[in-house]
XYZ file of C-alpha atoms in Angstrom:
307
model
C -8.715 -2.053 -16.270
C -10.948 1.024 -16.435
C -13.831 -1.151 -15.185
C -12.127 -1.142 -11.788
C -12.651 2.582 -11.357
C -15.406 3.350 -8.874
C -15.396 -0.238 -7.606
C -17.690 -0.168 -4.569
C -19.014 -3.028 -2.441
C -22.051 -3.634 -4.661
C -19.938 -3.886 -7.824
C -17.376 -6.079 -6.087
C -20.051 -8.513 -4.879
C -21.523 -8.621 -8.398
C -18.153 -9.743 -9.754
C -17.424 -12.379 -7.112
C -20.957 -13.754 -7.584
C -20.168 -14.645 -11.207
C -19.547 -18.248 -12.143
C -15.880 -19.246 -12.156
C -15.921 -19.321 -15.962
C -17.483 -15.867 -16.268
C -15.120 -14.423 -13.659
C -12.185 -15.862 -15.610
C -13.478 -14.214 -18.783
C -13.891 -10.911 -16.944
C -10.326 -11.079 -15.600
C -9.111 -11.577 -19.164
C -11.249 -8.663 -20.334
C -9.742 -6.236 -17.823
C -6.206 -7.546 -18.349
C -5.543 -9.424 -15.109
C -4.753 -12.710 -16.868
C -3.690 -13.507 -20.407
C -6.088 -13.735 -23.319
C -3.518 -15.414 -25.551
C -0.465 -17.459 -24.685
C 2.312 -18.894 -26.845
C 3.742 -22.354 -26.300
C 7.508 -22.896 -26.220
C 7.095 -24.735 -29.526
C 5.771 -21.536 -31.083
C 2.188 -22.699 -31.313
C -0.854 -20.939 -29.898
C -2.374 -22.195 -26.671
C -6.021 -22.350 -25.621
C -7.693 -22.555 -22.217
C -9.345 -25.929 -21.733
C -11.107 -27.659 -18.875
C -9.263 -30.384 -16.968
C -12.363 -32.553 -17.276
C -14.016 -34.240 -14.333
C -11.257 -33.027 -11.995
C -12.369 -29.447 -12.580
C -10.152 -26.449 -13.131
C -8.676 -25.033 -16.322
C -5.278 -24.843 -17.989
C -3.519 -23.676 -21.126
C -3.031 -26.436 -23.738
C -0.964 -26.151 -26.914
C -3.131 -26.377 -30.032
C -0.471 -28.339 -31.944
C -1.547 -31.981 -31.828
C 2.062 -33.173 -31.831
C 2.908 -30.989 -28.796
C -0.069 -30.705 -26.414
C 2.123 -29.012 -23.790
C 0.171 -27.758 -20.786
C 0.547 -24.775 -18.454
C -1.393 -23.613 -15.441
C -4.005 -21.046 -16.415
C -2.524 -18.544 -13.938
C 1.104 -19.183 -14.893
C 3.046 -15.915 -14.628
C 0.130 -14.016 -13.096
C -0.405 -12.587 -9.608
C -2.622 -15.617 -8.918
C 0.049 -18.235 -9.666
C 0.442 -20.831 -6.882
C -2.375 -19.226 -4.883
C -4.335 -21.577 -2.644
C -7.333 -19.245 -2.590
C -9.691 -18.882 -5.533
C -9.133 -15.768 -7.699
C -12.534 -14.430 -6.647
C -11.513 -14.674 -2.994
C -8.240 -12.865 -3.677
C -10.120 -10.144 -5.528
C -12.533 -9.756 -2.614
C -9.642 -9.589 -0.144
C -8.030 -6.874 -2.256
C -11.194 -4.800 -1.928
C -11.159 -5.099 1.867
C -7.465 -4.226 1.927
C -8.031 -1.119 -0.201
C -10.829 0.039 2.084
C -8.879 -0.726 5.257
C -12.037 -0.710 7.370
C -12.735 -4.415 7.989
C -11.391 -6.360 10.943
C -10.162 -9.918 10.493
C -13.334 -11.387 11.998
C -15.513 -9.214 9.733
C -13.593 -10.363 6.664
C -13.933 -14.007 7.652
C -17.663 -13.562 8.279
C -18.262 -11.792 4.945
C -16.285 -14.436 3.047
C -17.993 -17.462 4.560
C -18.526 -20.071 1.853
C -21.685 -22.026 1.099
C -20.396 -25.023 3.053
C -19.890 -22.848 6.145
C -16.102 -22.740 5.906
C -14.205 -19.497 5.601
C -10.744 -18.162 4.894
C -8.160 -18.829 7.571
C -6.628 -15.952 9.497
C -3.171 -16.846 8.200
C -4.357 -16.573 4.588
C -5.850 -13.122 5.213
C -2.602 -11.951 6.820
C -0.516 -13.418 3.979
C -2.524 -11.691 1.258
C -2.481 -8.402 3.117
C 1.305 -8.784 3.132
C 1.286 -9.431 -0.629
C -0.730 -6.253 -1.207
C 1.750 -4.323 0.929
C 4.510 -5.787 -1.245
C 2.817 -4.054 -4.182
C 3.034 -0.784 -2.232
C 6.746 -1.374 -1.655
C 7.361 -2.029 -5.356
C 5.470 1.143 -6.260
C 7.616 3.307 -3.982
C 10.819 1.663 -5.243
C 9.876 2.710 -8.776
C 8.380 6.056 -7.712
C 10.251 7.305 -4.625
C 8.384 9.930 -2.648
C 9.681 13.483 -3.037
C 7.336 16.207 -1.878
C 7.257 19.989 -1.854
C 9.065 22.202 -4.354
C 9.036 25.877 -5.243
C 6.120 27.649 -3.579
C 5.183 24.559 -1.530
C 5.156 24.222 2.252
C 6.250 20.956 3.860
C 5.590 20.366 7.554
C 8.078 18.044 9.219
C 7.811 16.391 12.596
C 9.046 13.452 14.603
C 7.121 10.998 16.752
C 7.749 8.054 19.043
C 5.784 4.882 18.391
C 6.914 3.149 21.581
C 7.942 4.779 24.837
C 9.827 3.107 27.653
C 7.681 1.485 30.316
C 9.040 1.749 33.834
C 8.270 -0.533 36.801
C 6.043 -2.846 34.720
C 7.771 -5.599 32.826
C 10.673 -5.126 30.449
C 11.629 -1.728 29.168
C 10.759 -1.192 25.517
C 13.201 0.536 23.211
C 11.840 3.739 21.722
C 11.028 3.564 18.006
C 11.070 6.938 16.286
C 9.457 7.831 13.000
C 10.257 10.982 11.122
C 8.451 12.471 8.180
C 6.892 15.347 6.328
C 3.607 16.243 4.701
C 3.013 18.633 1.836
C 0.516 21.304 2.830
C -2.700 21.134 0.821
C -2.189 17.576 -0.458
C -2.126 13.985 0.771
C 1.530 13.551 -0.199
C 3.730 12.590 2.718
C 6.726 10.509 3.695
C 7.530 8.617 6.884
C 10.869 7.046 7.751
C 11.685 4.896 10.794
C 14.902 6.113 12.440
C 16.997 4.824 15.312
C 18.429 8.168 16.343
C 16.574 11.426 15.582
C 19.717 13.549 15.413
C 20.679 16.203 12.873
C 23.079 13.722 11.260
C 20.111 11.410 10.641
C 17.350 13.885 9.815
C 19.057 16.351 7.453
C 19.948 13.694 4.811
C 16.323 12.479 4.950
C 15.136 16.022 4.233
C 17.415 16.197 1.185
C 16.206 12.793 -0.030
C 12.463 13.351 0.345
C 11.855 17.124 0.101
C 12.396 18.939 -3.182
C 14.688 21.975 -3.349
C 13.005 25.344 -2.973
C 10.478 24.081 -0.425
C 9.503 26.016 2.664
C 10.149 23.573 5.499
C 8.134 24.115 8.664
C 9.200 22.434 11.905
C 9.207 22.769 15.664
C 12.136 24.283 17.572
C 14.064 21.041 17.990
C 17.809 21.670 17.677
C 18.203 18.860 15.136
C 16.450 21.062 12.563
C 18.770 24.051 12.975
C 20.899 23.059 10.008
C 18.078 23.081 7.439
C 18.838 26.612 6.263
C 22.463 25.557 5.619
C 21.504 22.785 3.183
C 22.798 23.580 -0.319
C 19.500 23.293 -2.185
C 17.813 26.507 -1.074
C 15.332 25.357 1.540
C 13.473 28.018 3.504
C 13.071 27.058 7.163
C 10.296 28.261 9.452
C 10.279 27.072 13.059
C 7.581 27.417 15.694
C 6.864 26.182 19.189
C 4.295 23.366 18.840
C 3.319 23.725 22.477
C 1.527 26.949 21.542
C -1.049 27.495 18.836
C 0.693 27.961 15.506
C -1.777 29.869 13.313
C -1.795 30.327 9.542
C -1.991 34.104 9.011
C -4.064 33.665 5.834
C -6.740 31.247 7.029
C -6.512 31.674 10.787
C -6.468 27.897 11.240
C -4.135 26.049 13.558
C -1.232 24.404 11.768
C -0.636 20.871 13.026
C -1.027 18.854 9.818
C 2.096 16.752 10.290
C 1.366 16.025 13.937
C -2.206 15.009 13.071
C -0.972 12.740 10.260
C 1.491 10.952 12.535
C -1.257 10.402 15.096
C -3.385 8.730 12.411
C -0.507 6.428 11.532
C 0.201 5.632 15.173
C -3.449 4.708 15.757
C -3.571 2.439 12.702
C -0.212 0.891 13.578
C -1.304 0.126 17.141
C -4.593 -1.326 15.886
C -3.096 -3.503 13.168
C 0.330 -4.605 14.324
C 1.101 -3.255 17.776
C 4.816 -2.633 18.133
C 6.117 -5.380 15.823
C 9.249 -3.689 14.485
C 9.915 -6.074 11.603
C 6.657 -5.016 9.934
C 6.975 -1.281 10.568
C 8.330 -0.259 7.164
C 5.678 -2.367 5.422
C 2.897 -0.620 7.343
C 4.432 2.782 6.660
C 4.357 2.031 2.926
C 0.743 0.895 3.203
C -0.169 4.108 5.052
C 1.532 6.265 2.406
C -0.064 4.299 -0.446
C -3.551 4.708 0.993
C -3.031 8.445 1.440
C -2.186 8.681 -2.258
C -4.705 6.255 -3.732
C -7.532 5.671 -1.247
C -10.943 6.612 -2.578
C -13.269 5.571 -5.364
C -10.463 4.339 -7.639
C -8.306 2.489 -5.094
C -8.989 -0.902 -6.727
C -8.066 0.515 -10.120
C -4.717 1.770 -8.825
C -3.913 -1.421 -6.915
C -4.662 -3.778 -9.785
C -3.010 -1.493 -12.344
C 0.160 -1.693 -10.270
C -0.228 -5.456 -9.908
C -0.711 -5.724 -13.671
C 2.484 -3.763 -14.338
C 4.416 -6.228 -12.159
C 2.614 -9.303 -13.520
C 1.729 -8.350 -17.106
C -0.830 -10.518 -18.876
C 1.245 -11.867 -21.762
Protein backbone atom coordinates (compact mmCIF):
# COMPACT_ATOMS: atom_id res chain seq x y z
CA UNK A 1 0.00 0.00 0.00
CA UNK A 2 2.94 2.33 0.61
CA UNK A 3 3.43 2.50 -3.18
CA UNK A 4 0.29 4.64 -3.31
CA UNK A 5 1.93 7.45 -1.38
CA UNK A 6 2.82 10.38 -3.61
CA UNK A 7 0.65 9.02 -6.42
CA UNK A 8 0.61 11.81 -9.01
CA UNK A 9 -0.80 11.85 -12.54
CA UNK A 10 2.40 10.49 -14.12
CA UNK A 11 2.56 7.53 -11.72
CA UNK A 12 -1.15 6.85 -12.11
CA UNK A 13 -0.89 6.77 -15.92
CA UNK A 14 2.11 4.43 -15.65
CA UNK A 15 0.00 1.98 -13.67
CA UNK A 16 -3.08 2.08 -15.89
CA UNK A 17 -0.83 1.63 -18.94
CA UNK A 18 0.29 -1.78 -17.67
CA UNK A 19 -1.09 -4.91 -19.27
CA UNK A 20 -4.12 -6.36 -17.50
CA UNK A 21 -1.97 -9.21 -16.17
CA UNK A 22 0.72 -6.89 -14.82
CA UNK A 23 -1.87 -4.56 -13.29
CA UNK A 24 -3.46 -7.56 -11.57
CA UNK A 25 -0.07 -8.57 -10.17
CA UNK A 26 0.52 -5.01 -8.96
CA UNK A 27 -2.87 -4.91 -7.22
CA UNK A 28 -1.93 -8.13 -5.43
CA UNK A 29 1.45 -6.66 -4.49
CA UNK A 30 -0.08 -3.59 -2.84
CA UNK A 31 -2.85 -5.59 -1.18
CA UNK A 32 -5.92 -4.55 -3.17
CA UNK A 33 -6.82 -8.12 -4.15
CA UNK A 34 -5.91 -11.47 -2.66
CA UNK A 35 -2.63 -13.24 -3.31
CA UNK A 36 -3.90 -16.52 -1.89
CA UNK A 37 -7.41 -17.86 -1.54
CA UNK A 38 -8.77 -20.98 0.15
CA UNK A 39 -11.50 -23.10 -1.38
CA UNK A 40 -14.48 -24.22 0.72
CA UNK A 41 -13.06 -27.74 0.47
CA UNK A 42 -9.93 -26.55 2.27
CA UNK A 43 -7.69 -26.68 -0.77
CA UNK A 44 -5.59 -23.84 -2.15
CA UNK A 45 -6.83 -21.93 -5.16
CA UNK A 46 -4.86 -20.45 -8.06
CA UNK A 47 -5.67 -17.70 -10.55
CA UNK A 48 -6.12 -19.13 -14.03
CA UNK A 49 -7.16 -17.74 -17.38
CA UNK A 50 -10.67 -18.48 -18.66
CA UNK A 51 -9.14 -19.41 -22.01
CA UNK A 52 -10.30 -17.95 -25.29
CA UNK A 53 -13.11 -16.06 -23.54
CA UNK A 54 -10.53 -13.96 -21.71
CA UNK A 55 -10.60 -12.94 -18.09
CA UNK A 56 -9.29 -14.72 -15.01
CA UNK A 57 -10.72 -16.57 -12.03
CA UNK A 58 -9.74 -18.53 -8.94
CA UNK A 59 -9.73 -22.33 -9.46
CA UNK A 60 -9.31 -24.94 -6.74
CA UNK A 61 -6.08 -26.91 -7.16
CA UNK A 62 -7.70 -30.16 -5.98
CA UNK A 63 -8.47 -32.16 -9.12
CA UNK A 64 -11.55 -33.72 -7.52
CA UNK A 65 -12.99 -30.27 -6.66
CA UNK A 66 -12.07 -27.68 -9.31
CA UNK A 67 -14.45 -25.14 -7.73
CA UNK A 68 -14.23 -21.70 -9.31
CA UNK A 69 -14.62 -18.16 -7.97
CA UNK A 70 -14.45 -14.77 -9.60
CA UNK A 71 -10.99 -13.27 -9.28
CA UNK A 72 -12.44 -10.17 -7.59
CA UNK A 73 -14.77 -12.08 -5.26
CA UNK A 74 -14.99 -10.23 -1.94
CA UNK A 75 -12.99 -7.24 -3.18
CA UNK A 76 -14.00 -3.64 -3.89
CA UNK A 77 -14.02 -4.58 -7.59
CA UNK A 78 -16.58 -7.39 -7.27
CA UNK A 79 -19.48 -7.08 -9.74
CA UNK A 80 -17.94 -3.96 -11.29
CA UNK A 81 -18.74 -3.38 -14.94
CA UNK A 82 -15.67 -1.19 -15.41
CA UNK A 83 -12.17 -2.61 -15.64
CA UNK A 84 -10.09 -2.34 -12.43
CA UNK A 85 -7.69 0.04 -14.18
CA UNK A 86 -10.59 2.35 -15.02
CA UNK A 87 -11.83 2.28 -11.43
CA UNK A 88 -8.33 3.07 -10.20
CA UNK A 89 -8.08 5.99 -12.61
CA UNK A 90 -11.49 7.29 -11.52
CA UNK A 91 -10.36 7.11 -7.89
CA UNK A 92 -7.43 9.37 -8.74
CA UNK A 93 -9.72 11.97 -10.32
CA UNK A 94 -12.06 11.76 -7.33
CA UNK A 95 -9.19 12.30 -4.89
CA UNK A 96 -8.00 15.34 -6.82
CA UNK A 97 -11.51 16.76 -7.21
CA UNK A 98 -10.42 19.02 -10.06
CA UNK A 99 -11.77 17.27 -13.17
CA UNK A 100 -15.19 17.91 -14.66
CA UNK A 101 -17.26 15.04 -16.01
CA UNK A 102 -16.42 15.91 -19.62
CA UNK A 103 -12.69 16.10 -18.79
CA UNK A 104 -12.81 12.68 -17.15
CA UNK A 105 -14.59 11.16 -20.12
CA UNK A 106 -12.08 12.73 -22.52
CA UNK A 107 -9.05 11.53 -20.52
CA UNK A 108 -10.47 8.01 -20.25
CA UNK A 109 -11.32 7.57 -23.91
CA UNK A 110 -10.47 4.03 -24.97
CA UNK A 111 -8.56 2.92 -28.05
CA UNK A 112 -11.80 2.16 -29.89
CA UNK A 113 -13.03 5.72 -29.28
CA UNK A 114 -15.58 4.78 -26.62
CA UNK A 115 -15.46 6.20 -23.14
CA UNK A 116 -17.01 5.77 -19.72
CA UNK A 117 -20.65 6.75 -19.45
CA UNK A 118 -21.68 9.67 -17.27
CA UNK A 119 -23.79 7.38 -15.09
CA UNK A 120 -20.79 5.15 -14.36
CA UNK A 121 -18.67 8.15 -13.31
CA UNK A 122 -21.44 9.36 -11.00
CA UNK A 123 -21.93 5.87 -9.54
CA UNK A 124 -18.25 5.41 -8.72
CA UNK A 125 -18.00 8.87 -7.23
CA UNK A 126 -20.89 7.81 -4.99
CA UNK A 127 -19.01 4.62 -4.03
CA UNK A 128 -15.95 6.67 -3.07
CA UNK A 129 -18.16 8.93 -0.96
CA UNK A 130 -19.51 5.78 0.71
CA UNK A 131 -15.93 5.10 1.81
CA UNK A 132 -15.87 8.58 3.38
CA UNK A 133 -19.10 7.81 5.22
CA UNK A 134 -17.72 4.52 6.57
CA UNK A 135 -14.57 6.30 7.73
CA UNK A 136 -16.52 8.89 9.72
CA UNK A 137 -18.78 6.20 11.22
CA UNK A 138 -15.68 4.47 12.59
CA UNK A 139 -13.85 7.72 13.41
CA UNK A 140 -16.44 10.38 14.31
CA UNK A 141 -15.15 13.93 14.07
CA UNK A 142 -14.43 15.63 17.40
CA UNK A 143 -12.29 18.74 17.21
CA UNK A 144 -10.72 21.19 19.62
CA UNK A 145 -9.71 20.36 23.19
CA UNK A 146 -7.70 22.05 25.91
CA UNK A 147 -5.83 25.05 24.53
CA UNK A 148 -7.56 24.80 21.13
CA UNK A 149 -9.82 27.38 19.49
CA UNK A 150 -12.83 26.24 17.48
CA UNK A 151 -14.68 28.73 15.29
CA UNK A 152 -18.35 27.93 14.79
CA UNK A 153 -20.74 29.42 12.28
CA UNK A 154 -23.95 28.76 10.43
CA UNK A 155 -24.77 29.20 6.76
CA UNK A 156 -27.70 28.87 4.40
CA UNK A 157 -27.20 26.80 1.26
CA UNK A 158 -30.52 27.79 -0.31
CA UNK A 159 -32.44 31.01 0.23
CA UNK A 160 -36.06 31.60 -0.66
CA UNK A 161 -36.68 33.00 -4.12
CA UNK A 162 -39.54 35.47 -4.36
CA UNK A 163 -41.58 36.37 -7.46
CA UNK A 164 -39.74 33.85 -9.67
CA UNK A 165 -41.03 30.31 -9.63
CA UNK A 166 -41.58 28.22 -6.53
CA UNK A 167 -40.17 29.24 -3.20
CA UNK A 168 -37.26 27.08 -2.07
CA UNK A 169 -37.02 25.94 1.52
CA UNK A 170 -33.90 27.19 3.27
CA UNK A 171 -31.29 24.52 4.00
CA UNK A 172 -28.99 25.39 6.87
CA UNK A 173 -25.61 23.89 7.61
CA UNK A 174 -23.85 24.34 10.90
CA UNK A 175 -20.29 23.52 11.77
CA UNK A 176 -16.96 24.34 13.31
CA UNK A 177 -13.31 24.43 12.34
CA UNK A 178 -10.30 23.98 14.57
CA UNK A 179 -7.99 26.96 14.31
CA UNK A 180 -4.61 26.08 12.82
CA UNK A 181 -5.69 22.76 11.30
CA UNK A 182 -7.88 21.35 8.54
CA UNK A 183 -10.14 19.56 11.02
CA UNK A 184 -13.76 20.61 10.76
CA UNK A 185 -17.31 19.34 11.01
CA UNK A 186 -20.45 20.31 9.12
CA UNK A 187 -23.98 19.21 9.97
CA UNK A 188 -27.15 19.90 7.97
CA UNK A 189 -29.90 21.18 10.28
CA UNK A 190 -33.55 22.02 9.75
CA UNK A 191 -33.82 24.60 12.51
CA UNK A 192 -30.73 26.53 13.70
CA UNK A 193 -32.04 27.06 17.22
CA UNK A 194 -30.22 26.67 20.54
CA UNK A 195 -32.04 23.37 21.09
CA UNK A 196 -30.49 22.09 17.85
CA UNK A 197 -27.04 23.67 17.96
CA UNK A 198 -25.94 23.13 21.57
CA UNK A 199 -26.16 19.29 21.39
CA UNK A 200 -24.12 19.41 18.16
CA UNK A 201 -21.43 21.41 19.96
CA UNK A 202 -21.28 18.77 22.71
CA UNK A 203 -21.10 15.96 20.13
CA UNK A 204 -18.39 17.42 17.89
CA UNK A 205 -16.29 19.79 20.05
CA UNK A 206 -14.09 18.40 22.81
CA UNK A 207 -14.42 19.71 26.37
CA UNK A 208 -12.06 22.51 27.33
CA UNK A 209 -12.19 24.14 23.90
CA UNK A 210 -12.45 27.87 23.38
CA UNK A 211 -15.50 28.26 21.15
CA UNK A 212 -15.62 31.38 19.01
CA UNK A 213 -18.90 32.46 17.41
CA UNK A 214 -20.89 35.45 16.24
CA UNK A 215 -23.47 37.18 18.46
CA UNK A 216 -26.40 34.99 17.45
CA UNK A 217 -28.66 34.34 20.45
CA UNK A 218 -28.65 30.58 19.81
CA UNK A 219 -25.04 30.48 21.05
CA UNK A 220 -25.74 32.18 24.38
CA UNK A 221 -25.99 28.89 26.23
CA UNK A 222 -22.50 27.63 25.34
CA UNK A 223 -20.96 28.85 28.59
CA UNK A 224 -23.63 26.90 30.52
CA UNK A 225 -22.68 23.55 28.98
CA UNK A 226 -21.31 21.19 31.65
CA UNK A 227 -18.00 20.35 29.98
CA UNK A 228 -16.12 23.60 30.56
CA UNK A 229 -16.27 25.34 27.20
CA UNK A 230 -14.97 28.89 26.99
CA UNK A 231 -17.14 31.07 24.75
CA UNK A 232 -15.95 34.13 22.86
CA UNK A 233 -18.45 36.04 20.73
CA UNK A 234 -17.86 38.80 18.21
CA UNK A 235 -19.82 40.74 15.63
CA UNK A 236 -18.91 39.26 12.22
CA UNK A 237 -20.12 42.38 10.47
CA UNK A 238 -17.00 44.15 11.75
CA UNK A 239 -13.40 43.07 11.41
CA UNK A 240 -12.58 40.52 14.10
CA UNK A 241 -8.79 40.67 14.53
CA UNK A 242 -6.47 38.18 16.21
CA UNK A 243 -4.50 40.25 18.75
CA UNK A 244 -1.39 38.08 18.28
CA UNK A 245 -1.12 38.01 14.49
CA UNK A 246 -3.23 41.00 13.53
CA UNK A 247 -5.05 38.91 10.91
CA UNK A 248 -8.78 38.93 10.38
CA UNK A 249 -10.52 35.92 11.88
CA UNK A 250 -13.09 34.46 9.49
CA UNK A 251 -11.81 30.89 9.10
CA UNK A 252 -15.18 29.21 9.61
CA UNK A 253 -17.01 31.60 7.30
CA UNK A 254 -14.36 31.10 4.60
CA UNK A 255 -14.57 27.30 4.97
CA UNK A 256 -18.35 27.30 4.58
CA UNK A 257 -18.05 29.44 1.46
CA UNK A 258 -15.68 26.86 -0.04
CA UNK A 259 -18.18 24.11 0.67
CA UNK A 260 -21.07 26.13 -0.73
CA UNK A 261 -19.15 26.78 -3.96
CA UNK A 262 -18.25 23.10 -4.39
CA UNK A 263 -21.79 22.02 -3.52
CA UNK A 264 -23.32 24.40 -6.06
CA UNK A 265 -20.84 23.27 -8.71
CA UNK A 266 -21.26 19.55 -8.14
CA UNK A 267 -24.82 18.94 -7.04
CA UNK A 268 -26.78 22.18 -6.92
CA UNK A 269 -29.40 22.02 -4.20
CA UNK A 270 -30.14 18.28 -4.29
CA UNK A 271 -30.96 17.68 -0.62
CA UNK A 272 -30.77 13.89 -0.68
CA UNK A 273 -27.06 14.05 -1.51
CA UNK A 274 -26.13 16.83 0.91
CA UNK A 275 -24.77 14.67 3.73
CA UNK A 276 -22.73 12.63 1.25
CA UNK A 277 -21.11 15.77 -0.15
CA UNK A 278 -20.45 17.10 3.34
CA UNK A 279 -18.60 13.88 4.18
CA UNK A 280 -16.61 14.16 0.95
CA UNK A 281 -15.70 17.78 1.77
CA UNK A 282 -14.56 16.83 5.29
CA UNK A 283 -12.59 13.82 4.00
CA UNK A 284 -10.73 15.91 1.44
CA UNK A 285 -9.85 18.51 4.07
CA UNK A 286 -8.27 15.75 6.15
CA UNK A 287 -6.61 13.67 3.44
CA UNK A 288 -6.21 15.75 0.28
CA UNK A 289 -2.63 16.12 -0.86
CA UNK A 290 0.20 13.91 -2.04
CA UNK A 291 -1.03 10.83 -0.16
CA UNK A 292 -4.77 11.05 -0.89
CA UNK A 293 -4.73 7.83 -2.96
CA UNK A 294 -2.90 6.03 -0.17
CA UNK A 295 -5.54 7.05 2.38
CA UNK A 296 -8.48 6.25 0.12
CA UNK A 297 -7.28 2.79 -0.86
CA UNK A 298 -6.09 2.00 2.67
CA UNK A 299 -9.63 2.70 3.86
CA UNK A 300 -11.07 0.65 1.01
CA UNK A 301 -8.71 -2.19 1.91
CA UNK A 302 -9.84 -2.13 5.54
CA UNK A 303 -13.46 -2.53 4.39
CA UNK A 304 -12.63 -5.10 1.70
CA UNK A 305 -9.59 -6.94 3.07
CA UNK A 306 -7.62 -9.06 0.62
CA UNK A 307 -8.03 -12.51 2.17
